[in-house]
GROMACS .gro file of C-alpha atoms in nm:
model
  509
    1UNK     CA    1   2.079  -1.063   4.691
    2UNK     CA    2   2.027  -1.427   4.597
    3UNK     CA    3   2.245  -1.684   4.430
    4UNK     CA    4   2.040  -1.928   4.228
    5UNK     CA    5   2.124  -2.295   4.225
    6UNK     CA    6   2.108  -2.500   3.908
    7UNK     CA    7   1.766  -2.661   3.920
    8UNK     CA    8   1.633  -2.978   3.765
    9UNK     CA    9   1.469  -2.879   3.436
   10UNK     CA   10   1.107  -2.977   3.384
   11UNK     CA   11   1.204  -3.081   3.035
   12UNK     CA   12   1.464  -3.357   3.055
   13UNK     CA   13   1.643  -3.278   2.732
   14UNK     CA   14   1.707  -2.922   2.849
   15UNK     CA   15   1.988  -3.054   3.066
   16UNK     CA   16   2.187  -3.100   2.747
   17UNK     CA   17   2.123  -2.739   2.647
   18UNK     CA   18   2.486  -2.638   2.624
   19UNK     CA   19   2.738  -2.601   2.345
   20UNK     CA   20   2.915  -2.926   2.281
   21UNK     CA   21   3.286  -2.950   2.342
   22UNK     CA   22   3.470  -2.999   2.015
   23UNK     CA   23   3.760  -3.160   2.198
   24UNK     CA   24   3.555  -3.440   2.356
   25UNK     CA   25   3.599  -3.800   2.242
   26UNK     CA   26   3.323  -3.946   2.024
   27UNK     CA   27   3.229  -4.304   1.970
   28UNK     CA   28   3.191  -4.265   1.592
   29UNK     CA   29   3.496  -4.363   1.389
   30UNK     CA   30   3.425  -4.208   1.051
   31UNK     CA   31   3.702  -3.957   0.990
   32UNK     CA   32   3.742  -3.675   0.742
   33UNK     CA   33   3.982  -3.394   0.666
   34UNK     CA   34   3.938  -3.050   0.512
   35UNK     CA   35   4.221  -2.925   0.289
   36UNK     CA   36   4.239  -2.611   0.079
   37UNK     CA   37   4.329  -2.504  -0.269
   38UNK     CA   38   4.371  -2.142  -0.375
   39UNK     CA   39   4.203  -2.000  -0.680
   40UNK     CA   40   4.531  -2.013  -0.877
   41UNK     CA   41   4.545  -2.390  -0.820
   42UNK     CA   42   4.813  -2.377  -0.548
   43UNK     CA   43   4.766  -2.622  -0.264
   44UNK     CA   44   4.791  -2.543   0.106
   45UNK     CA   45   5.053  -2.729   0.309
   46UNK     CA   46   4.792  -2.974   0.436
   47UNK     CA   47   4.658  -3.032   0.084
   48UNK     CA   48   5.012  -3.088  -0.047
   49UNK     CA   49   5.063  -3.358   0.216
   50UNK     CA   50   4.740  -3.534   0.113
   51UNK     CA   51   4.841  -3.501  -0.253
   52UNK     CA   52   5.174  -3.674  -0.184
   53UNK     CA   53   5.008  -3.949   0.021
   54UNK     CA   54   4.756  -4.006  -0.260
   55UNK     CA   55   5.032  -4.016  -0.523
   56UNK     CA   56   4.906  -3.705  -0.701
   57UNK     CA   57   4.536  -3.788  -0.704
   58UNK     CA   58   4.445  -3.452  -0.546
   59UNK     CA   59   4.585  -3.266  -0.846
   60UNK     CA   60   4.402  -3.505  -1.080
   61UNK     CA   61   4.072  -3.427  -0.905
   62UNK     CA   62   4.134  -3.054  -0.926
   63UNK     CA   63   4.182  -3.067  -1.303
   64UNK     CA   64   3.807  -3.125  -1.339
   65UNK     CA   65   3.686  -2.940  -1.027
   66UNK     CA   66   3.558  -2.595  -0.937
   67UNK     CA   67   3.807  -2.424  -0.704
   68UNK     CA   68   3.617  -2.101  -0.644
   69UNK     CA   69   3.592  -1.982  -0.283
   70UNK     CA   70   3.382  -2.219  -0.072
   71UNK     CA   71   3.328  -2.478  -0.348
   72UNK     CA   72   3.394  -2.829  -0.219
   73UNK     CA   73   3.489  -3.161  -0.378
   74UNK     CA   74   3.462  -3.483  -0.178
   75UNK     CA   75   3.695  -3.776  -0.229
   76UNK     CA   76   3.621  -4.103  -0.046
   77UNK     CA   77   3.897  -4.341   0.061
   78UNK     CA   78   4.158  -4.123  -0.105
   79UNK     CA   79   4.431  -4.183   0.154
   80UNK     CA   80   4.470  -4.416   0.452
   81UNK     CA   81   4.341  -4.280   0.780
   82UNK     CA   82   4.055  -4.074   0.634
   83UNK     CA   83   3.720  -4.196   0.507
   84UNK     CA   84   3.655  -3.865   0.328
   85UNK     CA   85   3.874  -3.580   0.208
   86UNK     CA   86   3.708  -3.246   0.132
   87UNK     CA   87   3.897  -3.025  -0.112
   88UNK     CA   88   3.772  -2.669  -0.078
   89UNK     CA   89   3.839  -2.347  -0.263
   90UNK     CA   90   4.015  -2.097  -0.034
   91UNK     CA   91   3.997  -1.792  -0.258
   92UNK     CA   92   4.294  -1.571  -0.336
   93UNK     CA   93   4.609  -1.659  -0.142
   94UNK     CA   94   4.716  -1.296  -0.115
   95UNK     CA   95   4.380  -1.161   0.004
   96UNK     CA   96   4.415  -0.860   0.237
   97UNK     CA   97   4.206  -0.596   0.410
   98UNK     CA   98   3.932  -0.460   0.184
   99UNK     CA   99   3.900  -0.097   0.295
  100UNK     CA  100   3.586  -0.036   0.091
  101UNK     CA  101   3.413  -0.333   0.250
  102UNK     CA  102   3.571  -0.285   0.596
  103UNK     CA  103   3.650  -0.654   0.584
  104UNK     CA  104   3.963  -0.863   0.626
  105UNK     CA  105   3.922  -1.081   0.318
  106UNK     CA  106   4.205  -1.310   0.424
  107UNK     CA  107   4.038  -1.414   0.748
  108UNK     CA  108   3.688  -1.428   0.602
  109UNK     CA  109   3.792  -1.644   0.306
  110UNK     CA  110   3.938  -1.896   0.550
  111UNK     CA  111   3.619  -1.900   0.760
  112UNK     CA  112   3.407  -1.955   0.451
  113UNK     CA  113   3.629  -2.234   0.316
  114UNK     CA  114   3.670  -2.416   0.649
  115UNK     CA  115   3.302  -2.370   0.736
  116UNK     CA  116   3.161  -2.493   0.407
  117UNK     CA  117   3.385  -2.799   0.396
  118UNK     CA  118   3.335  -2.895   0.762
  119UNK     CA  119   2.957  -2.869   0.727
  120UNK     CA  120   2.963  -3.090   0.419
  121UNK     CA  121   3.165  -3.353   0.601
  122UNK     CA  122   2.917  -3.343   0.889
  123UNK     CA  123   2.631  -3.394   0.640
  124UNK     CA  124   2.821  -3.699   0.514
  125UNK     CA  125   2.808  -3.847   0.864
  126UNK     CA  126   3.169  -3.769   0.950
  127UNK     CA  127   3.207  -3.725   1.326
  128UNK     CA  128   3.583  -3.664   1.348
  129UNK     CA  129   3.677  -3.366   1.133
  130UNK     CA  130   4.033  -3.242   1.094
  131UNK     CA  131   4.062  -2.894   0.947
  132UNK     CA  132   4.340  -2.737   0.745
  133UNK     CA  133   4.468  -2.427   0.932
  134UNK     CA  134   4.527  -2.258   0.596
  135UNK     CA  135   4.737  -1.952   0.689
  136UNK     CA  136   4.531  -1.858   1.000
  137UNK     CA  137   4.428  -2.144   1.226
  138UNK     CA  138   4.223  -1.906   1.444
  139UNK     CA  139   3.994  -1.812   1.155
  140UNK     CA  140   3.977  -2.174   1.039
  141UNK     CA  141   3.860  -2.284   1.384
  142UNK     CA  142   3.595  -2.012   1.391
  143UNK     CA  143   3.451  -2.103   1.051
  144UNK     CA  144   3.450  -2.478   1.110
  145UNK     CA  145   3.307  -2.478   1.463
  146UNK     CA  146   3.039  -2.220   1.385
  147UNK     CA  147   2.930  -2.409   1.074
  148UNK     CA  148   2.875  -2.749   1.234
  149UNK     CA  149   2.661  -2.613   1.520
  150UNK     CA  150   2.295  -2.709   1.503
  151UNK     CA  151   2.012  -2.668   1.753
  152UNK     CA  152   1.882  -3.020   1.796
  153UNK     CA  153   1.921  -3.047   2.174
  154UNK     CA  154   1.544  -3.087   2.217
  155UNK     CA  155   1.507  -3.362   1.957
  156UNK     CA  156   1.481  -3.730   2.031
  157UNK     CA  157   1.809  -3.918   2.004
  158UNK     CA  158   1.725  -4.082   1.674
  159UNK     CA  159   1.669  -3.741   1.511
  160UNK     CA  160   1.991  -3.580   1.635
  161UNK     CA  161   2.293  -3.533   1.413
  162UNK     CA  162   2.626  -3.658   1.546
  163UNK     CA  163   2.820  -3.406   1.751
  164UNK     CA  164   3.148  -3.377   1.564
  165UNK     CA  165   3.496  -3.362   1.708
  166UNK     CA  166   3.651  -3.070   1.517
  167UNK     CA  167   4.029  -3.035   1.549
  168UNK     CA  168   4.324  -2.875   1.373
  169UNK     CA  169   4.502  -3.104   1.125
  170UNK     CA  170   4.845  -2.958   1.204
  171UNK     CA  171   4.986  -3.005   1.558
  172UNK     CA  172   5.209  -2.696   1.539
  173UNK     CA  173   4.905  -2.471   1.487
  174UNK     CA  174   4.699  -2.594   1.782
  175UNK     CA  175   4.771  -2.293   2.009
  176UNK     CA  176   4.642  -2.050   1.747
  177UNK     CA  177   4.350  -2.283   1.670
  178UNK     CA  178   4.256  -2.279   2.041
  179UNK     CA  179   4.190  -1.903   2.032
  180UNK     CA  180   3.945  -1.948   1.747
  181UNK     CA  181   3.780  -2.245   1.917
  182UNK     CA  182   3.716  -2.046   2.234
  183UNK     CA  183   3.559  -1.758   2.043
  184UNK     CA  184   3.346  -1.981   1.821
  185UNK     CA  185   3.216  -2.192   2.110
  186UNK     CA  186   3.131  -1.874   2.302
  187UNK     CA  187   2.931  -1.754   2.003
  188UNK     CA  188   2.759  -2.093   1.985
  189UNK     CA  189   2.667  -2.054   2.352
  190UNK     CA  190   2.493  -1.727   2.267
  191UNK     CA  191   2.317  -1.907   1.983
  192UNK     CA  192   2.188  -2.176   2.221
  193UNK     CA  193   2.045  -1.914   2.457
  194UNK     CA  194   1.869  -1.722   2.180
  195UNK     CA  195   1.749  -2.027   1.987
  196UNK     CA  196   1.586  -2.189   2.290
  197UNK     CA  197   1.205  -2.143   2.308
  198UNK     CA  198   1.084  -1.894   2.565
  199UNK     CA  199   0.907  -2.151   2.784
  200UNK     CA  200   1.245  -2.318   2.839
  201UNK     CA  201   1.449  -1.996   2.856
  202UNK     CA  202   1.271  -1.788   3.118
  203UNK     CA  203   1.471  -1.534   3.322
  204UNK     CA  204   1.533  -1.805   3.584
  205UNK     CA  205   1.649  -2.061   3.328
  206UNK     CA  206   1.875  -1.800   3.164
  207UNK     CA  207   2.048  -1.741   3.498
  208UNK     CA  208   2.084  -2.116   3.555
  209UNK     CA  209   2.254  -2.158   3.217
  210UNK     CA  210   2.489  -1.867   3.288
  211UNK     CA  211   2.584  -2.011   3.629
  212UNK     CA  212   2.639  -2.351   3.468
  213UNK     CA  213   2.873  -2.209   3.203
  214UNK     CA  214   3.053  -1.918   3.367
  215UNK     CA  215   3.105  -2.015   3.731
  216UNK     CA  216   3.344  -2.301   3.644
  217UNK     CA  217   3.555  -2.043   3.458
  218UNK     CA  218   3.600  -1.838   3.776
  219UNK     CA  219   3.346  -1.569   3.683
  220UNK     CA  220   3.123  -1.435   3.960
  221UNK     CA  221   2.750  -1.464   3.889
  222UNK     CA  222   2.479  -1.316   4.109
  223UNK     CA  223   2.105  -1.283   4.050
  224UNK     CA  224   1.892  -1.031   4.239
  225UNK     CA  225   1.518  -1.078   4.286
  226UNK     CA  226   1.216  -0.848   4.289
  227UNK     CA  227   1.259  -0.768   4.660
  228UNK     CA  228   1.611  -0.641   4.602
  229UNK     CA  229   1.494  -0.431   4.304
  230UNK     CA  230   1.225  -0.271   4.518
  231UNK     CA  231   1.486  -0.187   4.781
  232UNK     CA  232   1.692  -0.022   4.508
  233UNK     CA  233   1.387   0.175   4.382
  234UNK     CA  234   1.412   0.028   4.031
  235UNK     CA  235   1.062   0.147   3.952
  236UNK     CA  236   1.097   0.162   3.573
  237UNK     CA  237   1.225  -0.194   3.536
  238UNK     CA  238   0.971  -0.340   3.775
  239UNK     CA  239   0.686  -0.154   3.606
  240UNK     CA  240   0.760  -0.309   3.267
  241UNK     CA  241   0.786  -0.657   3.420
  242UNK     CA  242   0.441  -0.650   3.586
  243UNK     CA  243   0.255  -0.790   3.285
  244UNK     CA  244   0.418  -1.133   3.318
  245UNK     CA  245   0.383  -1.406   3.577
  246UNK     CA  246   0.753  -1.487   3.532
  247UNK     CA  247   0.967  -1.331   3.804
  248UNK     CA  248   1.213  -1.064   3.680
  249UNK     CA  249   1.578  -1.094   3.777
  250UNK     CA  250   1.872  -0.857   3.769
  251UNK     CA  251   2.179  -1.057   3.671
  252UNK     CA  252   2.532  -0.941   3.753
  253UNK     CA  253   2.839  -1.107   3.607
  254UNK     CA  254   3.190  -0.997   3.707
  255UNK     CA  255   3.521  -1.090   3.545
  256UNK     CA  256   3.840  -0.950   3.697
  257UNK     CA  257   4.126  -1.014   3.457
  258UNK     CA  258   4.317  -0.691   3.512
  259UNK     CA  259   4.439  -0.493   3.809
  260UNK     CA  260   4.169  -0.523   4.078
  261UNK     CA  261   4.193  -0.146   4.132
  262UNK     CA  262   4.142  -0.066   3.764
  263UNK     CA  263   3.808   0.075   3.655
  264UNK     CA  264   3.592  -0.187   3.484
  265UNK     CA  265   3.412  -0.183   3.154
  266UNK     CA  266   3.038  -0.217   3.206
  267UNK     CA  267   2.836  -0.433   2.967
  268UNK     CA  268   2.458  -0.410   2.971
  269UNK     CA  269   2.234  -0.628   2.759
  270UNK     CA  270   1.863  -0.641   2.692
  271UNK     CA  271   1.730  -0.962   2.845
  272UNK     CA  272   1.367  -0.979   2.735
  273UNK     CA  273   1.315  -1.355   2.720
  274UNK     CA  274   0.986  -1.306   2.536
  275UNK     CA  275   0.859  -0.985   2.385
  276UNK     CA  276   0.479  -0.988   2.385
  277UNK     CA  277   0.484  -0.608   2.321
  278UNK     CA  278   0.285  -0.531   2.635
  279UNK     CA  279  -0.063  -0.390   2.574
  280UNK     CA  280   0.050  -0.220   2.249
  281UNK     CA  281   0.022  -0.539   2.049
  282UNK     CA  282  -0.017  -0.455   1.681
  283UNK     CA  283   0.200  -0.722   1.522
  284UNK     CA  284   0.165  -1.092   1.455
  285UNK     CA  285   0.334  -1.318   1.707
  286UNK     CA  286   0.660  -1.474   1.593
  287UNK     CA  287   0.872  -1.739   1.767
  288UNK     CA  288   1.168  -1.506   1.707
  289UNK     CA  289   1.031  -1.276   1.977
  290UNK     CA  290   1.193  -1.517   2.224
  291UNK     CA  291   1.526  -1.396   2.087
  292UNK     CA  292   1.472  -1.046   2.225
  293UNK     CA  293   1.731  -1.141   2.485
  294UNK     CA  294   2.003  -1.169   2.219
  295UNK     CA  295   2.187  -0.873   2.372
  296UNK     CA  296   2.203  -1.048   2.709
  297UNK     CA  297   2.319  -1.369   2.541
  298UNK     CA  298   2.597  -1.188   2.353
  299UNK     CA  299   2.714  -1.018   2.673
  300UNK     CA  300   2.749  -1.337   2.881
  301UNK     CA  301   2.907  -1.526   2.590
  302UNK     CA  302   3.162  -1.248   2.544
  303UNK     CA  303   3.260  -1.266   2.910
  304UNK     CA  304   3.292  -1.644   2.883
  305UNK     CA  305   3.540  -1.604   2.597
  306UNK     CA  306   3.752  -1.327   2.747
  307UNK     CA  307   3.775  -1.525   3.071
  308UNK     CA  308   3.895  -1.839   2.891
  309UNK     CA  309   4.141  -1.629   2.690
  310UNK     CA  310   4.258  -1.459   3.012
  311UNK     CA  311   4.223  -1.111   2.862
  312UNK     CA  312   4.371  -0.862   3.116
  313UNK     CA  313   4.067  -0.641   3.159
  314UNK     CA  314   3.791  -0.602   3.419
  315UNK     CA  315   3.436  -0.641   3.289
  316UNK     CA  316   3.110  -0.622   3.482
  317UNK     CA  317   2.781  -0.713   3.317
  318UNK     CA  318   2.445  -0.590   3.444
  319UNK     CA  319   2.157  -0.763   3.271
  320UNK     CA  320   1.786  -0.709   3.343
  321UNK     CA  321   1.587  -1.026   3.266
  322UNK     CA  322   1.209  -1.038   3.228
  323UNK     CA  323   0.919  -1.082   2.989
  324UNK     CA  324   0.713  -0.805   2.830
  325UNK     CA  325   0.359  -0.940   2.834
  326UNK     CA  326   0.007  -0.791   2.802
  327UNK     CA  327  -0.113  -0.909   3.144
  328UNK     CA  328  -0.371  -0.751   3.367
  329UNK     CA  329  -0.107  -0.559   3.560
  330UNK     CA  330   0.082  -0.443   3.252
  331UNK     CA  331   0.166  -0.074   3.214
  332UNK     CA  332  -0.050   0.135   2.983
  333UNK     CA  333   0.048   0.399   2.725
  334UNK     CA  334   0.089   0.735   2.896
  335UNK     CA  335   0.198   0.590   3.231
  336UNK     CA  336   0.487   0.775   3.397
  337UNK     CA  337   0.758   0.611   3.606
  338UNK     CA  338   1.075   0.726   3.774
  339UNK     CA  339   1.415   0.580   3.689
  340UNK     CA  340   1.680   0.507   3.946
  341UNK     CA  341   1.848   0.844   3.882
  342UNK     CA  342   1.524   1.037   3.941
  343UNK     CA  343   1.438   1.102   3.576
  344UNK     CA  344   1.068   1.061   3.498
  345UNK     CA  345   0.974   0.862   3.190
  346UNK     CA  346   0.647   0.869   2.999
  347UNK     CA  347   0.579   0.534   2.834
  348UNK     CA  348   0.396   0.619   2.514
  349UNK     CA  349   0.442   0.275   2.356
  350UNK     CA  350   0.480  -0.041   2.563
  351UNK     CA  351   0.654  -0.205   2.268
  352UNK     CA  352   0.952   0.019   2.346
  353UNK     CA  353   1.026  -0.214   2.632
  354UNK     CA  354   1.400  -0.250   2.584
  355UNK     CA  355   1.495   0.103   2.668
  356UNK     CA  356   1.275   0.102   2.980
  357UNK     CA  357   1.415  -0.230   3.101
  358UNK     CA  358   1.769  -0.097   3.059
  359UNK     CA  359   1.754   0.245   3.222
  360UNK     CA  360   1.775   0.121   3.581
  361UNK     CA  361   2.059  -0.116   3.491
  362UNK     CA  362   2.249   0.174   3.334
  363UNK     CA  363   2.184   0.398   3.634
  364UNK     CA  364   2.291   0.122   3.873
  365UNK     CA  365   2.615   0.077   3.675
  366UNK     CA  366   2.732   0.426   3.778
  367UNK     CA  367   2.830   0.298   4.124
  368UNK     CA  368   3.112   0.098   3.964
  369UNK     CA  369   3.265   0.417   3.817
  370UNK     CA  370   3.336   0.247   3.482
  371UNK     CA  371   3.585   0.369   3.225
  372UNK     CA  372   3.350   0.262   2.945
  373UNK     CA  373   2.989   0.144   2.919
  374UNK     CA  374   2.873  -0.070   2.627
  375UNK     CA  375   2.510  -0.165   2.577
  376UNK     CA  376   2.415  -0.453   2.345
  377UNK     CA  377   2.048  -0.487   2.253
  378UNK     CA  378   1.789  -0.573   1.991
  379UNK     CA  379   1.651  -0.227   2.054
  380UNK     CA  380   1.456  -0.121   1.744
  381UNK     CA  381   1.347  -0.314   1.436
  382UNK     CA  382   1.409  -0.009   1.218
  383UNK     CA  383   1.778  -0.096   1.250
  384UNK     CA  384   1.702  -0.430   1.090
  385UNK     CA  385   1.527  -0.253   0.805
  386UNK     CA  386   1.816  -0.009   0.757
  387UNK     CA  387   2.116  -0.243   0.780
  388UNK     CA  388   1.963  -0.588   0.749
  389UNK     CA  389   2.204  -0.862   0.854
  390UNK     CA  390   2.504  -0.683   0.707
  391UNK     CA  391   2.624  -0.488   1.008
  392UNK     CA  392   2.553  -0.401   1.370
  393UNK     CA  393   2.465  -0.035   1.427
  394UNK     CA  394   2.697   0.140   1.672
  395UNK     CA  395   2.633   0.471   1.845
  396UNK     CA  396   2.924   0.638   2.024
  397UNK     CA  397   3.084   0.981   2.054
  398UNK     CA  398   3.428   0.833   2.131
  399UNK     CA  399   3.626   0.817   1.806
  400UNK     CA  400   3.896   0.587   1.950
  401UNK     CA  401   3.635   0.342   2.075
  402UNK     CA  402   3.469   0.339   1.735
  403UNK     CA  403   3.806   0.288   1.562
  404UNK     CA  404   3.888  -0.017   1.773
  405UNK     CA  405   3.535  -0.157   1.735
  406UNK     CA  406   3.542  -0.111   1.359
  407UNK     CA  407   3.880  -0.282   1.331
  408UNK     CA  408   3.753  -0.570   1.544
  409UNK     CA  409   3.450  -0.606   1.319
  410UNK     CA  410   3.667  -0.611   1.007
  411UNK     CA  411   3.885  -0.883   1.158
  412UNK     CA  412   3.598  -1.100   1.282
  413UNK     CA  413   3.377  -1.062   0.974
  414UNK     CA  414   3.092  -0.929   1.195
  415UNK     CA  415   3.106  -0.574   1.070
  416UNK     CA  416   2.980  -0.261   1.241
  417UNK     CA  417   2.841   0.067   1.109
  418UNK     CA  418   2.850   0.395   1.300
  419UNK     CA  419   2.536   0.605   1.338
  420UNK     CA  420   2.486   0.951   1.496
  421UNK     CA  421   2.441   1.016   1.865
  422UNK     CA  422   2.369   1.387   1.826
  423UNK     CA  423   2.183   1.630   2.051
  424UNK     CA  424   1.921   1.640   1.775
  425UNK     CA  425   1.800   1.297   1.888
  426UNK     CA  426   1.822   1.383   2.258
  427UNK     CA  427   1.587   1.674   2.192
  428UNK     CA  428   1.344   1.441   2.013
  429UNK     CA  429   1.284   1.240   2.331
  430UNK     CA  430   1.215   1.537   2.557
  431UNK     CA  431   0.855   1.495   2.671
  432UNK     CA  432   0.569   1.740   2.627
  433UNK     CA  433   0.347   1.517   2.843
  434UNK     CA  434   0.451   1.624   3.191
  435UNK     CA  435   0.753   1.391   3.228
  436UNK     CA  436   1.122   1.449   3.164
  437UNK     CA  437   1.148   1.216   2.865
  438UNK     CA  438   0.929   0.998   2.647
  439UNK     CA  439   0.994   0.663   2.488
  440UNK     CA  440   0.857   0.783   2.152
  441UNK     CA  441   1.060   1.058   1.990
  442UNK     CA  442   0.902   1.363   1.831
  443UNK     CA  443   0.880   1.382   1.454
  444UNK     CA  444   0.912   1.110   1.194
  445UNK     CA  445   1.188   0.851   1.166
  446UNK     CA  446   1.524   0.818   1.333
  447UNK     CA  447   1.392   0.568   1.585
  448UNK     CA  448   1.718   0.373   1.645
  449UNK     CA  449   1.901   0.704   1.695
  450UNK     CA  450   1.636   0.830   1.938
  451UNK     CA  451   1.656   0.501   2.129
  452UNK     CA  452   2.035   0.533   2.156
  453UNK     CA  453   2.002   0.893   2.277
  454UNK     CA  454   1.746   0.777   2.534
  455UNK     CA  455   1.988   0.519   2.677
  456UNK     CA  456   2.278   0.764   2.689
  457UNK     CA  457   2.076   0.988   2.925
  458UNK     CA  458   2.090   0.713   3.189
  459UNK     CA  459   2.442   0.580   3.126
  460UNK     CA  460   2.725   0.642   3.374
  461UNK     CA  461   2.935   0.957   3.317
  462UNK     CA  462   3.197   0.771   3.113
  463UNK     CA  463   3.256   0.689   2.749
  464UNK     CA  464   2.949   0.515   2.609
  465UNK     CA  465   2.867   0.293   2.314
  466UNK     CA  466   2.538   0.133   2.217
  467UNK     CA  467   2.526  -0.161   1.977
  468UNK     CA  468   2.189  -0.232   1.815
  469UNK     CA  469   2.191  -0.596   1.701
  470UNK     CA  470   1.830  -0.610   1.580
  471UNK     CA  471   1.946  -0.718   1.235
  472UNK     CA  472   2.256  -0.919   1.322
  473UNK     CA  473   2.184  -1.089   1.655
  474UNK     CA  474   1.886  -1.302   1.561
  475UNK     CA  475   1.822  -1.533   1.264
  476UNK     CA  476   2.089  -1.572   0.998
  477UNK     CA  477   1.997  -1.486   0.640
  478UNK     CA  478   2.279  -1.708   0.511
  479UNK     CA  479   2.407  -1.416   0.301
  480UNK     CA  480   2.785  -1.352   0.320
  481UNK     CA  481   2.818  -1.570   0.631
  482UNK     CA  482   2.778  -1.924   0.491
  483UNK     CA  483   2.930  -2.064   0.810
  484UNK     CA  484   2.617  -1.945   0.996
  485UNK     CA  485   2.332  -2.173   0.897
  486UNK     CA  486   2.031  -1.995   0.750
  487UNK     CA  487   1.730  -1.948   0.982
  488UNK     CA  488   1.930  -2.034   1.294
  489UNK     CA  489   2.032  -1.770   1.547
  490UNK     CA  490   2.371  -1.612   1.484
  491UNK     CA  491   2.518  -1.520   1.824
  492UNK     CA  492   2.662  -1.210   1.657
  493UNK     CA  493   2.869  -1.007   1.737
  494UNK     CA  494   3.039  -1.208   2.015
  495UNK     CA  495   3.370  -1.247   1.833
  496UNK     CA  496   3.381  -0.877   1.744
  497UNK     CA  497   3.341  -0.784   2.110
  498UNK     CA  498   3.607  -1.035   2.215
  499UNK     CA  499   3.853  -0.894   1.961
  500UNK     CA  500   3.764  -0.542   2.077
  501UNK     CA  501   3.841  -0.631   2.440
  502UNK     CA  502   4.174  -0.784   2.340
  503UNK     CA  503   4.269  -0.457   2.170
  504UNK     CA  504   4.122  -0.251   2.454
  505UNK     CA  505   4.333  -0.439   2.710
  506UNK     CA  506   4.646  -0.388   2.500
  507UNK     CA  507   4.583  -0.013   2.477
  508UNK     CA  508   4.531   0.012   2.853
  509UNK     CA  509   4.849  -0.174   2.942
   0.00000   0.00000   0.00000
């Protein structure tokens, strides 16, 4: 066992590779405020205050303005104390849960309105942004803070945008706002980790960033090296890591928010900091392959948020970190290795690295006797083809777990979609090549389902859920989530997992 110290980065700007604090003081003085108007022309409380202070000028502006959801109108020097006022359409005031869309329209409309308006103020050079809480300050904080995030930490100072101070405009809503801020900044932390180029986010650097962010919160962080893995007989994980010169690490993160004697929830996440596909390299290289550790990023960001929110639950994360490269020592198709639980695995495609990297972590998790195991991974690109960026695919046999996850996704706007975890797919991965199982399932199609069935074979004997974030956890398409900037990493579904754990803790109490 080793505990890594935070090292001096070889790239100076990497020391600033952290989500900015939206409560920090800024030297810039340009101030702006976001206020809302519903589609029927009714003003929010904050907008009514600005209208009174401006002697009715807000209503005059709205007479010739578009008040559809997310549409903004800027007014400069409208009232004392603000350089810019952004009037934004907040949609229908009475919006509710849309059962057909599995989406809480009320919360999502607020995120869209607050996000669009805050981003426009930032583009205007406003560095102090006050945001209307609308009727849910938590959702307003999420939309605003997610929208103003931008990955320019590696740029020279003259090319960086100002880091805005984003706060709630109403003092009596600050406690609710704080919940949204914590969740949004945790998601932004996941975005930083996934957006960072692979030469600056190696397994070692990933661990350093996690120690830097989570240890001050009281979370335990430990990183185990290759020697420890050999002592544990983690043959499968070590085999897949042999193609790279970067040292693999097994990261453990522990948060104890509940009764110390209570069984924990185990989170595992795929931490492939660059996916070079091993020796089975039949695709063009893409910088996005450095985001193949999005599952690991989501897991550590989720723990950061539930720790800051003091959610009464115990969560342990076990995250294998490595690169999958076509080096001289890389595994070859047809090689057979033994997992920690004694199951032999035939590797028929080295591009199926994620499931091999994870099996030893899942086997190792059994010693904690968890009540639930959740895996989060960019496991198969077919999921991206099937669901796109619309929803994360979820595989679980536990109906009550799925119900709580689905409700959390509807609330957060990061929706989930359930897929089958049937014996049919377990039978597809039974090997005819002399090993117990194969990484390539028999027959055509169903690859994400076969991958989920593969992982379940190695999971602890508890309730199990696998979340495939291949479509949702990497670059944003900008569709339906305008508060997530297009072509930047999303950090999804951190907020869904946080909301799930809040509900999970309530059910257990």
